PDB file of C-alpha atoms in Angstrom:
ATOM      1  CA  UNK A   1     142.921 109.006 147.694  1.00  0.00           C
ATOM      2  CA  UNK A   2     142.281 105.205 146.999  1.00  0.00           C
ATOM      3  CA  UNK A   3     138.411 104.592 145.911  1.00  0.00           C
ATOM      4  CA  UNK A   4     139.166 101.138 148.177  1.00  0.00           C
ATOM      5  CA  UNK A   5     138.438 103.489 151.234  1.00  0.00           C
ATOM      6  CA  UNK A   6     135.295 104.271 150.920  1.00  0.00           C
ATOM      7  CA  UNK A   7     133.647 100.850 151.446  1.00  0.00           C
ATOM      8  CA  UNK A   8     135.173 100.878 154.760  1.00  0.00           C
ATOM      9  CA  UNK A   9     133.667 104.020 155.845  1.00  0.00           C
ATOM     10  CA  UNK A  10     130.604 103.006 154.102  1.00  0.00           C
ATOM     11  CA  UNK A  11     129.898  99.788 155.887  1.00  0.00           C
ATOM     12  CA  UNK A  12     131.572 100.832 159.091  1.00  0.00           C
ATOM     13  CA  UNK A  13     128.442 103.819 159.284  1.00  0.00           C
ATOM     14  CA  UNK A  14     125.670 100.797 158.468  1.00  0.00           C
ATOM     15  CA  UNK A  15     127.081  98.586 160.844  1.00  0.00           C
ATOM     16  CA  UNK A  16     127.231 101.130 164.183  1.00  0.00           C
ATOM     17  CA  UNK A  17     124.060 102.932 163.294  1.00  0.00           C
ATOM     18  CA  UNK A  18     122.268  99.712 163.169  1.00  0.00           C
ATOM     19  CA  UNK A  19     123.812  98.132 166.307  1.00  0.00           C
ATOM     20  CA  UNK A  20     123.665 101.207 168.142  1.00  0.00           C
ATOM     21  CA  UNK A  21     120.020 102.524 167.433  1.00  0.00           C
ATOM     22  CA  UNK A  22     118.557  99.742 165.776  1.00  0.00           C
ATOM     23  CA  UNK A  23     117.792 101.311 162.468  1.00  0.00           C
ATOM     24  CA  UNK A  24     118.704 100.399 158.608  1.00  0.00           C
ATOM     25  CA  UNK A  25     120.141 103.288 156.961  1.00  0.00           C
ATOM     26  CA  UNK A  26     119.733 103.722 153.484  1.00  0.00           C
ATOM     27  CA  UNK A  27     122.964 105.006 151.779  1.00  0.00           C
ATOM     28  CA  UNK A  28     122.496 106.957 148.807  1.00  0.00           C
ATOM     29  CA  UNK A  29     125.477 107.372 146.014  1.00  0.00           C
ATOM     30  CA  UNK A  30     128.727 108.490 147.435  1.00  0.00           C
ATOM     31  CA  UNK A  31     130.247 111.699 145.859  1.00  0.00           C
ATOM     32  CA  UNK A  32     133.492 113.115 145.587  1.00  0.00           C
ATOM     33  CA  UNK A  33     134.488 116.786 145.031  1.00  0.00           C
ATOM     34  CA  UNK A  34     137.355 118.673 146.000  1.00  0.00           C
ATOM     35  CA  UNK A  35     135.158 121.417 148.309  1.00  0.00           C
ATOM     36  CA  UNK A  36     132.532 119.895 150.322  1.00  0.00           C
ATOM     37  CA  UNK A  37     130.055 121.745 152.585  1.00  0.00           C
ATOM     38  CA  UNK A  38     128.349 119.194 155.174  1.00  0.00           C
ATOM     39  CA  UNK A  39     125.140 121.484 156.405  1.00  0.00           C
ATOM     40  CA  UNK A  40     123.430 120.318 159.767  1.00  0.00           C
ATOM     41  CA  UNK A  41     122.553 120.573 163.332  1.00  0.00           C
ATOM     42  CA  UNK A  42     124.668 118.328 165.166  1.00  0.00           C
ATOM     43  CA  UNK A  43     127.686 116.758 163.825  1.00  0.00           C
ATOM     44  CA  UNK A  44     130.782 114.706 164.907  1.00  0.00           C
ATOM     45  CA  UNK A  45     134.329 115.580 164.258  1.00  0.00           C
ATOM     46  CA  UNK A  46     137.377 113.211 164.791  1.00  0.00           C
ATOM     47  CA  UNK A  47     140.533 113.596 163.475  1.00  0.00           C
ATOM     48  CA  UNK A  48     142.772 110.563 161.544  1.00  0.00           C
ATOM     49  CA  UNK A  49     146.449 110.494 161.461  1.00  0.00           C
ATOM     50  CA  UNK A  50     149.184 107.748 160.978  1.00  0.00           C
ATOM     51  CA  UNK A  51     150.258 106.441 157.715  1.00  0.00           C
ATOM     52  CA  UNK A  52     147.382 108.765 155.981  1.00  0.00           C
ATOM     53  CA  UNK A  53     146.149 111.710 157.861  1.00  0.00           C
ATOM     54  CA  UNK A  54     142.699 113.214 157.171  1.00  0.00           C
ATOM     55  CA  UNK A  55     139.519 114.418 159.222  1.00  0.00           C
ATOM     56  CA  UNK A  56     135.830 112.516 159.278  1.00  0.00           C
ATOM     57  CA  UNK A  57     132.632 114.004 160.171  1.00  0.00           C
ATOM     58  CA  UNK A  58     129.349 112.958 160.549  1.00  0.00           C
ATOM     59  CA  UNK A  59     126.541 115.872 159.786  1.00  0.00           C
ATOM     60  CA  UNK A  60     122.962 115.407 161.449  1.00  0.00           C
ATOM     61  CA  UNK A  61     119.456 116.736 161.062  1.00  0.00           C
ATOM     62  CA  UNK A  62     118.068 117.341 164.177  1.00  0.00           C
ATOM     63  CA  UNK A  63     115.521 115.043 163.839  1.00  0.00           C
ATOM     64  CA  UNK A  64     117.330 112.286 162.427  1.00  0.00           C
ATOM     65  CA  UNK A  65     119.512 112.727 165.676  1.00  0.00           C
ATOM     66  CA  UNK A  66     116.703 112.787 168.112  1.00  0.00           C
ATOM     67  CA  UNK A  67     115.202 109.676 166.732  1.00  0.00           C
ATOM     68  CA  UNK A  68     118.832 107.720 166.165  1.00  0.00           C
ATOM     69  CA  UNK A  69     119.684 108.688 170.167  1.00  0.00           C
ATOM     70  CA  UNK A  70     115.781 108.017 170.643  1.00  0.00           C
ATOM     71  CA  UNK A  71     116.504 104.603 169.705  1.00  0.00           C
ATOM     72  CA  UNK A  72     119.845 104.225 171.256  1.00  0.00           C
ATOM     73  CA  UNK A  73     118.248 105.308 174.479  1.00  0.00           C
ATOM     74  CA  UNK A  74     115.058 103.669 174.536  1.00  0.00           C
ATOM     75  CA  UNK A  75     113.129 107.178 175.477  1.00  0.00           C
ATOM     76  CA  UNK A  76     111.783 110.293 173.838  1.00  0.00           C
ATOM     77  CA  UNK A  77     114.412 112.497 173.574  1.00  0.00           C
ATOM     78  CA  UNK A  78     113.178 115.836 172.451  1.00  0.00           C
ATOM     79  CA  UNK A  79     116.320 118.560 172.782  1.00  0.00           C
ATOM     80  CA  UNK A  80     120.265 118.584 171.664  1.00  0.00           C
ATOM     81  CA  UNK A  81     121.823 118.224 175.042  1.00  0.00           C
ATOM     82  CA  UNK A  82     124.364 117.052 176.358  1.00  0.00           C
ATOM     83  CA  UNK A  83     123.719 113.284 176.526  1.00  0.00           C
ATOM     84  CA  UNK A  84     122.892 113.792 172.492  1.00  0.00           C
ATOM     85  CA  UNK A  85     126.283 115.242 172.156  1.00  0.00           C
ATOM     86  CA  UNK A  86     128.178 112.271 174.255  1.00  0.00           C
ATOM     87  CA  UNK A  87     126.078 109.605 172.166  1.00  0.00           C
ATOM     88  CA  UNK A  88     127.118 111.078 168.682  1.00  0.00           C
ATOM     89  CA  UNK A  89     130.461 111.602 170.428  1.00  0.00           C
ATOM     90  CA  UNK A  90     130.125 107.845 170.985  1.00  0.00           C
ATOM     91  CA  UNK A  91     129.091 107.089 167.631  1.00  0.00           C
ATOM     92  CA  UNK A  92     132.087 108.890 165.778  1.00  0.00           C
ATOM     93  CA  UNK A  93     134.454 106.625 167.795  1.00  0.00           C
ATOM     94  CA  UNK A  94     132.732 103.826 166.833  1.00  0.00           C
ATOM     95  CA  UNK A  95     132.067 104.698 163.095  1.00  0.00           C
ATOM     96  CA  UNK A  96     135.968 106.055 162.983  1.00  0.00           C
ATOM     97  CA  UNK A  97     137.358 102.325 165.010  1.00  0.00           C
ATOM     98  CA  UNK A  98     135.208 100.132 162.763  1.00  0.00           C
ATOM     99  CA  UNK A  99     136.538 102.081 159.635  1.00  0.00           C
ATOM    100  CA  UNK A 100     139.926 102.026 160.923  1.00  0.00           C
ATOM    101  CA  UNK A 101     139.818  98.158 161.490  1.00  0.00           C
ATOM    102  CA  UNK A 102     138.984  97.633 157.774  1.00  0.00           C
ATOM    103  CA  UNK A 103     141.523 100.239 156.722  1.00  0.00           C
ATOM    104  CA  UNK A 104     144.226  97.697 158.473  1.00  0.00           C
ATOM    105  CA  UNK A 105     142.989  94.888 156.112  1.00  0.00           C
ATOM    106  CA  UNK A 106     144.618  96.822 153.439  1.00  0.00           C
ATOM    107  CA  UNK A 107     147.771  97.467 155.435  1.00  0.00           C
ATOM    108  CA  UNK A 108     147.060 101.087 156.361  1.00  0.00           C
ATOM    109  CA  UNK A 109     147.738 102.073 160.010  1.00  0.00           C
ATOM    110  CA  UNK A 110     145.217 104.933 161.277  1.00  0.00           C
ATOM    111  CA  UNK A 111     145.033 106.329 164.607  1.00  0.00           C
ATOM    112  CA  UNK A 112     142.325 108.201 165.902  1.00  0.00           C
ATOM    113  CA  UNK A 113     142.487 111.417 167.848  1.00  0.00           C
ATOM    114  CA  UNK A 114     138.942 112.241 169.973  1.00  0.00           C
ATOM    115  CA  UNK A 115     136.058 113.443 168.722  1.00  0.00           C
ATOM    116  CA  UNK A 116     134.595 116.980 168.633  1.00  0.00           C
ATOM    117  CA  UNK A 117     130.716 117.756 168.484  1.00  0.00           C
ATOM    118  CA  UNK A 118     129.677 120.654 167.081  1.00  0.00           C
ATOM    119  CA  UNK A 119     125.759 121.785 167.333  1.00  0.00           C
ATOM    120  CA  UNK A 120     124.373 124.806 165.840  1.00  0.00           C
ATOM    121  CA  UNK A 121     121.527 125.570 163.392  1.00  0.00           C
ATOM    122  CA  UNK A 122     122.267 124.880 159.592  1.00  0.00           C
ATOM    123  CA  UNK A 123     126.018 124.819 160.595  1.00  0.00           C
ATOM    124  CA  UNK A 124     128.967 123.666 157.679  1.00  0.00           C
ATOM    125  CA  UNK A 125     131.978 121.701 158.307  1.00  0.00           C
ATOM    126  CA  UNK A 126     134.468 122.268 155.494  1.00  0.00           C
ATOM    127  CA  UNK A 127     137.792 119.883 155.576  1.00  0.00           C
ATOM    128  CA  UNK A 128     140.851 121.424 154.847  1.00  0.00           C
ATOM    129  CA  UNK A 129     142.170 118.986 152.507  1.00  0.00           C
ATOM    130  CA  UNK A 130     144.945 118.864 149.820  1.00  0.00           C
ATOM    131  CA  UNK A 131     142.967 115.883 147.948  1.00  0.00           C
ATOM    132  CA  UNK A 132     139.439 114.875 147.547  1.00  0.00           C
ATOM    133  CA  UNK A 133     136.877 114.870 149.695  1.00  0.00           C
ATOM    134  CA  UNK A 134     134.371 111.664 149.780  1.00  0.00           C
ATOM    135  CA  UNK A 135     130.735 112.320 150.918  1.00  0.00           C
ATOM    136  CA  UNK A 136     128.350 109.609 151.852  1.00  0.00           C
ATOM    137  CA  UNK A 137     124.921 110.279 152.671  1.00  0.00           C
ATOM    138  CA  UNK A 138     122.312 108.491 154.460  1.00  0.00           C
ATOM    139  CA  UNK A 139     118.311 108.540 154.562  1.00  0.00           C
ATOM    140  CA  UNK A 140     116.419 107.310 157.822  1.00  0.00           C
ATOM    141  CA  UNK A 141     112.861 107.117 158.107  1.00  0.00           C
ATOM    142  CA  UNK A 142     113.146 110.667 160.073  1.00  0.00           C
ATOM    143  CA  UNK A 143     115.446 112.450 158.063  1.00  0.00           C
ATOM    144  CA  UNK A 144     119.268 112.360 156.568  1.00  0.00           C
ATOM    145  CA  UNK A 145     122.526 112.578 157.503  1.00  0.00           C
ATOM    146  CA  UNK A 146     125.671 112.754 155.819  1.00  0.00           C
ATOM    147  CA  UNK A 147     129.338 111.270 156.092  1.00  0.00           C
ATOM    148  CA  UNK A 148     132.429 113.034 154.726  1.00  0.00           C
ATOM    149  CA  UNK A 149     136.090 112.055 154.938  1.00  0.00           C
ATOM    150  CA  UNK A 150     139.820 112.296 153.466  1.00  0.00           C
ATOM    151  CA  UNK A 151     143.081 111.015 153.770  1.00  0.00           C
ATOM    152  CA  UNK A 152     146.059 112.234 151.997  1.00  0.00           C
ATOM    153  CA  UNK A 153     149.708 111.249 152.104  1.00  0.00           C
ATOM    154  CA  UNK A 154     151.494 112.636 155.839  1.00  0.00           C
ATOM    155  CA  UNK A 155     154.864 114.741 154.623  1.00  0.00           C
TER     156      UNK A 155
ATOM    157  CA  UNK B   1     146.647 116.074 182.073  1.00  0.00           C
ATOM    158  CA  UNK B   2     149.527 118.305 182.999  1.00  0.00           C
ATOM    159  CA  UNK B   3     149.454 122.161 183.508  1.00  0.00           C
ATOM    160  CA  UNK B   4     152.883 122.400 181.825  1.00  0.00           C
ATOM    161  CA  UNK B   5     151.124 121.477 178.296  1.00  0.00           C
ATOM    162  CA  UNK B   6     149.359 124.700 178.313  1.00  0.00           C
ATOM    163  CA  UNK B   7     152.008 127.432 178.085  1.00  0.00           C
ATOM    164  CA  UNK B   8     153.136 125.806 174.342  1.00  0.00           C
ATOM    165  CA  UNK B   9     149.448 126.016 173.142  1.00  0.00           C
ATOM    166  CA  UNK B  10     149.182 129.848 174.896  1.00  0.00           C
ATOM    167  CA  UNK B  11     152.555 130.936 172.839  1.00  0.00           C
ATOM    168  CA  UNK B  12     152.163 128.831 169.647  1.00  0.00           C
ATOM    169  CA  UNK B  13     148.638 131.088 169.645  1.00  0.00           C
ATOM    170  CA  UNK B  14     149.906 134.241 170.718  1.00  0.00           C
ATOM    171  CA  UNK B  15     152.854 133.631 168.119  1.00  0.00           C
ATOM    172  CA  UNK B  16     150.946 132.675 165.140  1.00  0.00           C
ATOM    173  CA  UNK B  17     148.588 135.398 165.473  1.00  0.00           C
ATOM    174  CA  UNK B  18     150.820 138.282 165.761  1.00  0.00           C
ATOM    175  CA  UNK B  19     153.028 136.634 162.812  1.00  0.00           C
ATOM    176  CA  UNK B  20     149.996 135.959 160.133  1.00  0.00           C
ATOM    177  CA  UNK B  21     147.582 138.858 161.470  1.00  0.00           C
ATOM    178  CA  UNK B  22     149.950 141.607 162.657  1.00  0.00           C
ATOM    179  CA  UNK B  23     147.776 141.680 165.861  1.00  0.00           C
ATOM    180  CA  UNK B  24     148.792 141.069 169.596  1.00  0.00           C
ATOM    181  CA  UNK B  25     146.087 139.077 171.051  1.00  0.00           C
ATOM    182  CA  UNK B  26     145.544 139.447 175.312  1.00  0.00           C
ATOM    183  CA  UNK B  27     145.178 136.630 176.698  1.00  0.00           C
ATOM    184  CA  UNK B  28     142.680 135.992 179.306  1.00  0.00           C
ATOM    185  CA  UNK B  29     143.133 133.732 182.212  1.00  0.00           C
ATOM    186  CA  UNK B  30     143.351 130.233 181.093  1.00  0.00           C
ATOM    187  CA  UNK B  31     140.360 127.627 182.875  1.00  0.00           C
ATOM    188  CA  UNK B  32     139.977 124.263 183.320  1.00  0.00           C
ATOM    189  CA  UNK B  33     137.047 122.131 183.326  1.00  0.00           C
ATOM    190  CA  UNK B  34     135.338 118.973 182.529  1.00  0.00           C
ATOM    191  CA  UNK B  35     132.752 120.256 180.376  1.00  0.00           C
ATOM    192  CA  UNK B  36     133.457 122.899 178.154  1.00  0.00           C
ATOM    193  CA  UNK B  37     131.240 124.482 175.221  1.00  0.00           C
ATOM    194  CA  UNK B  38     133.229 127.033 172.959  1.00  0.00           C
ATOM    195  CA  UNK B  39     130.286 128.971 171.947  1.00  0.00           C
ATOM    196  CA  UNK B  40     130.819 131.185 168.440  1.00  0.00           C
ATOM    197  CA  UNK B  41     130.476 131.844 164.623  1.00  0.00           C
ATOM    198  CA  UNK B  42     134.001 130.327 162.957  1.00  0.00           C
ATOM    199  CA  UNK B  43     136.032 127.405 164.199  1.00  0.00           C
ATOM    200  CA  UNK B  44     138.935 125.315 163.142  1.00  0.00           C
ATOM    201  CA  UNK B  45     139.132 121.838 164.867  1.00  0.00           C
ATOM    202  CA  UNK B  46     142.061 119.421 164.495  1.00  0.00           C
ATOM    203  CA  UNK B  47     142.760 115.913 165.624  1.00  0.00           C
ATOM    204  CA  UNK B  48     146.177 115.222 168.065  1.00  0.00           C
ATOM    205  CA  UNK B  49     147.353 111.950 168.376  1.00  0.00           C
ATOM    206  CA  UNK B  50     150.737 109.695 169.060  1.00  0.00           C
ATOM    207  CA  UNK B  51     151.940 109.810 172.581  1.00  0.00           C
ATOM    208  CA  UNK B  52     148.711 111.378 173.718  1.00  0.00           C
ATOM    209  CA  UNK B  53     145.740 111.689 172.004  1.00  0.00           C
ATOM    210  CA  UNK B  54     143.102 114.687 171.811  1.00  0.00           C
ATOM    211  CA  UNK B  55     141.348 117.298 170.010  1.00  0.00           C
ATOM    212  CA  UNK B  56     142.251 120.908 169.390  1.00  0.00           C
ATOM    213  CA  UNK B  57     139.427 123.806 168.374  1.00  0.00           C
ATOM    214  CA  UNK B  58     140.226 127.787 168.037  1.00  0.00           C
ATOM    215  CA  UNK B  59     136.749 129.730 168.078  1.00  0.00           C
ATOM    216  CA  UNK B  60     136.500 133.339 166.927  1.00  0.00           C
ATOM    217  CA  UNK B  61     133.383 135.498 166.808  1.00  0.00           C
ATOM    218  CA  UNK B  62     132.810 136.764 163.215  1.00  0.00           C
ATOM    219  CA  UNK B  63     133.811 140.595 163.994  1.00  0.00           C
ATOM    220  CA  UNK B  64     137.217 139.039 165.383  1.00  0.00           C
ATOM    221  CA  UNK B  65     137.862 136.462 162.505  1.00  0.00           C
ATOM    222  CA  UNK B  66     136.695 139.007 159.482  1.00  0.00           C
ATOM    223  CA  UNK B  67     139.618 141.724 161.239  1.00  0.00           C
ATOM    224  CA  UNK B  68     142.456 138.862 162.026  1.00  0.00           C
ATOM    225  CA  UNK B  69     141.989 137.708 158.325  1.00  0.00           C
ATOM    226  CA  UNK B  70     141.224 141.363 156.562  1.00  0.00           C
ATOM    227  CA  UNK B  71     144.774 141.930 158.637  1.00  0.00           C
ATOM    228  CA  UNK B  72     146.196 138.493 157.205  1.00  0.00           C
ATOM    229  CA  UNK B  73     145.161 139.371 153.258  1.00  0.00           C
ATOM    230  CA  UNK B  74     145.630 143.470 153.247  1.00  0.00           C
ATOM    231  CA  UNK B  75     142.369 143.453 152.324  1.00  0.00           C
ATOM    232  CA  UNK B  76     138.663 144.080 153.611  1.00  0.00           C
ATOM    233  CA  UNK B  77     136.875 140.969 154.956  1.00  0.00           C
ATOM    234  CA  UNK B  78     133.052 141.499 155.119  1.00  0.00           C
ATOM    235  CA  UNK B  79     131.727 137.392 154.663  1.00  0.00           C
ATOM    236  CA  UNK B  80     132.448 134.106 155.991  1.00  0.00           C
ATOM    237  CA  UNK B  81     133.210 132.600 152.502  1.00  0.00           C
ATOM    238  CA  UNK B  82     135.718 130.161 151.660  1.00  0.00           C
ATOM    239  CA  UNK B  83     138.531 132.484 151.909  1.00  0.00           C
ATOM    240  CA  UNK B  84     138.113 133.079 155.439  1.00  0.00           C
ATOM    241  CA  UNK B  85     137.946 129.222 156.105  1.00  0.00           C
ATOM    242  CA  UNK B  86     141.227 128.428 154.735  1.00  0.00           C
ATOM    243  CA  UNK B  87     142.888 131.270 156.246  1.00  0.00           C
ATOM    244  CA  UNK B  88     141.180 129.422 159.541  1.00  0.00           C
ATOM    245  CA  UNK B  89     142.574 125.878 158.221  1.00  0.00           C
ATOM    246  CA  UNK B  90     146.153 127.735 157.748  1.00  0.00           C
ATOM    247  CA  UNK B  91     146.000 129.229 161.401  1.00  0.00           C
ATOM    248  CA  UNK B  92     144.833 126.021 163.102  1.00  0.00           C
ATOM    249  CA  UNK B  93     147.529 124.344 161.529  1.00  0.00           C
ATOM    250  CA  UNK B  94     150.273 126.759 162.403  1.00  0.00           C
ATOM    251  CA  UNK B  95     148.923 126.569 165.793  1.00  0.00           C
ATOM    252  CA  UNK B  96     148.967 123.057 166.205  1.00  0.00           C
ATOM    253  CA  UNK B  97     152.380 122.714 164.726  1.00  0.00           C
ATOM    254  CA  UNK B  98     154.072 125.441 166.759  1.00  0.00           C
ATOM    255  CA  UNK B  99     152.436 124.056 169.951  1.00  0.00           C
ATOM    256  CA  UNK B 100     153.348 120.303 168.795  1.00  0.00           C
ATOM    257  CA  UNK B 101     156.617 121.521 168.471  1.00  0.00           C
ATOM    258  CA  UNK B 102     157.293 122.733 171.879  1.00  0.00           C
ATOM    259  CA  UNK B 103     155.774 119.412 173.587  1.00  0.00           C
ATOM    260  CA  UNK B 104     158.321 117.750 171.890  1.00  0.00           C
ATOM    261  CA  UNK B 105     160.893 119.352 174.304  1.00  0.00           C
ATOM    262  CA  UNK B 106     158.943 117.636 176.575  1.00  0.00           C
ATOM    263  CA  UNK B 107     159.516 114.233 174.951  1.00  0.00           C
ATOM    264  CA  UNK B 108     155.532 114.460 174.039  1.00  0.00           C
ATOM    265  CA  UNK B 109     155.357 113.561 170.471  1.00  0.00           C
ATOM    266  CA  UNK B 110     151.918 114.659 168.931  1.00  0.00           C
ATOM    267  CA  UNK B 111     150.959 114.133 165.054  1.00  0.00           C
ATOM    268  CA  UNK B 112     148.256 116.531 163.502  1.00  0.00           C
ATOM    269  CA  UNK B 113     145.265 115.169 161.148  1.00  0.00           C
ATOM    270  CA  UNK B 114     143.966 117.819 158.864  1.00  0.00           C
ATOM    271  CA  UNK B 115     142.040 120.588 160.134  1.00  0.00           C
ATOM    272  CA  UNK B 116     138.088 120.881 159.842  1.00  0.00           C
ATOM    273  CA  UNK B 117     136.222 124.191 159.836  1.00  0.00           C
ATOM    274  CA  UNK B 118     132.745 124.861 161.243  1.00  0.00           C
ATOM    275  CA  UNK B 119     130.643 128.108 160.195  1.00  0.00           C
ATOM    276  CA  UNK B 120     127.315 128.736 161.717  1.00  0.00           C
ATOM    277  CA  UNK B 121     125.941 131.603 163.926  1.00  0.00           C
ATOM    278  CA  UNK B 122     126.678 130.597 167.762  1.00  0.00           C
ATOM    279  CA  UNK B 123     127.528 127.001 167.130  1.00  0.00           C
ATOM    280  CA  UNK B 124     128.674 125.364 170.018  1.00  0.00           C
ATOM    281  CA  UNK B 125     132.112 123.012 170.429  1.00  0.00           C
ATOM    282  CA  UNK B 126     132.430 120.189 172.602  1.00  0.00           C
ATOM    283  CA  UNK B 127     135.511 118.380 172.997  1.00  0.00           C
ATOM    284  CA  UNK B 128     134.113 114.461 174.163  1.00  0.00           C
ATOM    285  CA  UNK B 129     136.944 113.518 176.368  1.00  0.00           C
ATOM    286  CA  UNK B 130     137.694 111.772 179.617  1.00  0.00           C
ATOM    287  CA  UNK B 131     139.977 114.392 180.865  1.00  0.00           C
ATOM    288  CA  UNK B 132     139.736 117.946 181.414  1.00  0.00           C
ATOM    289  CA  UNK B 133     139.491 120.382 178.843  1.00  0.00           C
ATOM    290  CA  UNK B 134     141.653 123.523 178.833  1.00  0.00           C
ATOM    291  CA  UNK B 135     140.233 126.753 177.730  1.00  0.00           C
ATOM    292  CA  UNK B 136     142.690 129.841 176.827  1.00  0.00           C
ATOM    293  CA  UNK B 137     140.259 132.920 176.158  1.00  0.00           C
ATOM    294  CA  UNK B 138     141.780 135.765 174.160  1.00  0.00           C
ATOM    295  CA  UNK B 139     141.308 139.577 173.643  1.00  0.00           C
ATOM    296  CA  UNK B 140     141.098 141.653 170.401  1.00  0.00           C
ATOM    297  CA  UNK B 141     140.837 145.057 169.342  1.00  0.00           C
ATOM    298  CA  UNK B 142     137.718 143.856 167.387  1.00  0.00           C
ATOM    299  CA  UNK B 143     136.377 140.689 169.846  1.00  0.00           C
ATOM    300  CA  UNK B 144     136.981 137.841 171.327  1.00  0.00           C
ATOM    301  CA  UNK B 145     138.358 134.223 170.311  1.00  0.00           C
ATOM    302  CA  UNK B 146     139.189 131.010 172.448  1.00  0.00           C
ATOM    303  CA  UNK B 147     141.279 128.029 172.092  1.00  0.00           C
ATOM    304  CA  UNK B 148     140.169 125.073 173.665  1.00  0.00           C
ATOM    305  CA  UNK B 149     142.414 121.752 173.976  1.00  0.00           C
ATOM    306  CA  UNK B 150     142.614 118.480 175.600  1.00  0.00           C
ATOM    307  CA  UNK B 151     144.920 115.830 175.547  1.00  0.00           C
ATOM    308  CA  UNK B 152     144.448 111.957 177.293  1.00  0.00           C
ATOM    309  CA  UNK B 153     146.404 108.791 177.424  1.00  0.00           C
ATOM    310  CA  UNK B 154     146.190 106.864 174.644  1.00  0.00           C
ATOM    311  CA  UNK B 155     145.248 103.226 175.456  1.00  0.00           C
TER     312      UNK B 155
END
């Protein structure tokens, strides 16, 4: 996979996070390895096909998601339900468009399929991949979350 | 979405399962609704898109997916280690693509993304979509797994 893709992702996570919940996060180095565990509470799933085809997820703390859907929300919001898992639902689709927007620039075509939400205690999410697999995490003033993507070539 | 998608994703798992694992899953009555959590301890989850777009997920209880897999390798499963997760990427797919292949006698023409899969005690899977989501609960010797799919217009 291209290194060229990751800004995309990258920026695409800073931009909805801080129009969406009004918070700056801070990204810490990307990293690339061929198995990649995401560990969390509440994540987002979407799947990516089209010229590439690949998988993106977006792992949570619980904390970090209570006070990112806190903010979105504009009230307390103390438990994983369901209007937690339809506001990170919203925020894959938004992190996966804005991505897939940029990804054009370059002349790749990416649809989107919908989005998945998984919650669970110190869950993993483990992409099946034949390539790479890029991880981006993320510190908030309440606590981290990571992103993790790949594309490879369709047959 | 219509009823006749669900027979291909009923065979395709019914199929796959009895091909890879040697087992004859009994399938449970299928159910529809609007809000549906998979609840369990493995999961793959794959993105559909082209003429319709969705989300696919196959959830197995631990006893089920250590016995489908054990069957799959000849060999004693007794942990949810990386093993078991690509024999749950390698099932997903082959689900997907046997069901994608029978919509396409329907003129439906679905692409796959890679598959993603989720390990946690009693995680929960929600499929974020504006249509209803199928359900197709299935029957082991050794527990119980459940395929979950939806499929909406894409815009």
């Amino acid at each position: 996979m291209d290194v060229k893709y990751i800004n995309p992702f990258l920026t695409a996570t800073i931009n909805v996070i801080k129009t969406m919940a009004f918070l700056d996060p801070k990204p810490g180095k990307p990293f690339i390895k061929k198995e990649s565990k995401a560990l969390g509470d509440v994540s987002g799933v979407i799947g990516l096909s089209g010229d590439l085809k690949g998988s993106l997820s977006i792992t949570f703390e619980e904390d970090t998601i209570k006070h990112i859907v806190s903010n979105m929300f504009g009230e307390d919001i103390n438990e994983i339900n369901d209007e937690v898992r339809d506001a990170v639902g919203e925020l894959t689709n938004m992190i996966s468009g804005d991505a897939r927007r940029q990804l054009q620039s370059f002349g790749v075509k990416i649809d989107a399929a919908i989005p998945s939400i998984i919650t669970g205690k110190n869950h993993t999410i483990t992409h099946i991949a034949k390539g790479p697999i890029v991880a981006l995490p993320f510190d908030t003033e309440k606590g981290k979350f990571i992103v993790e993507f790949t594309m490879e070539k369709t047959k």
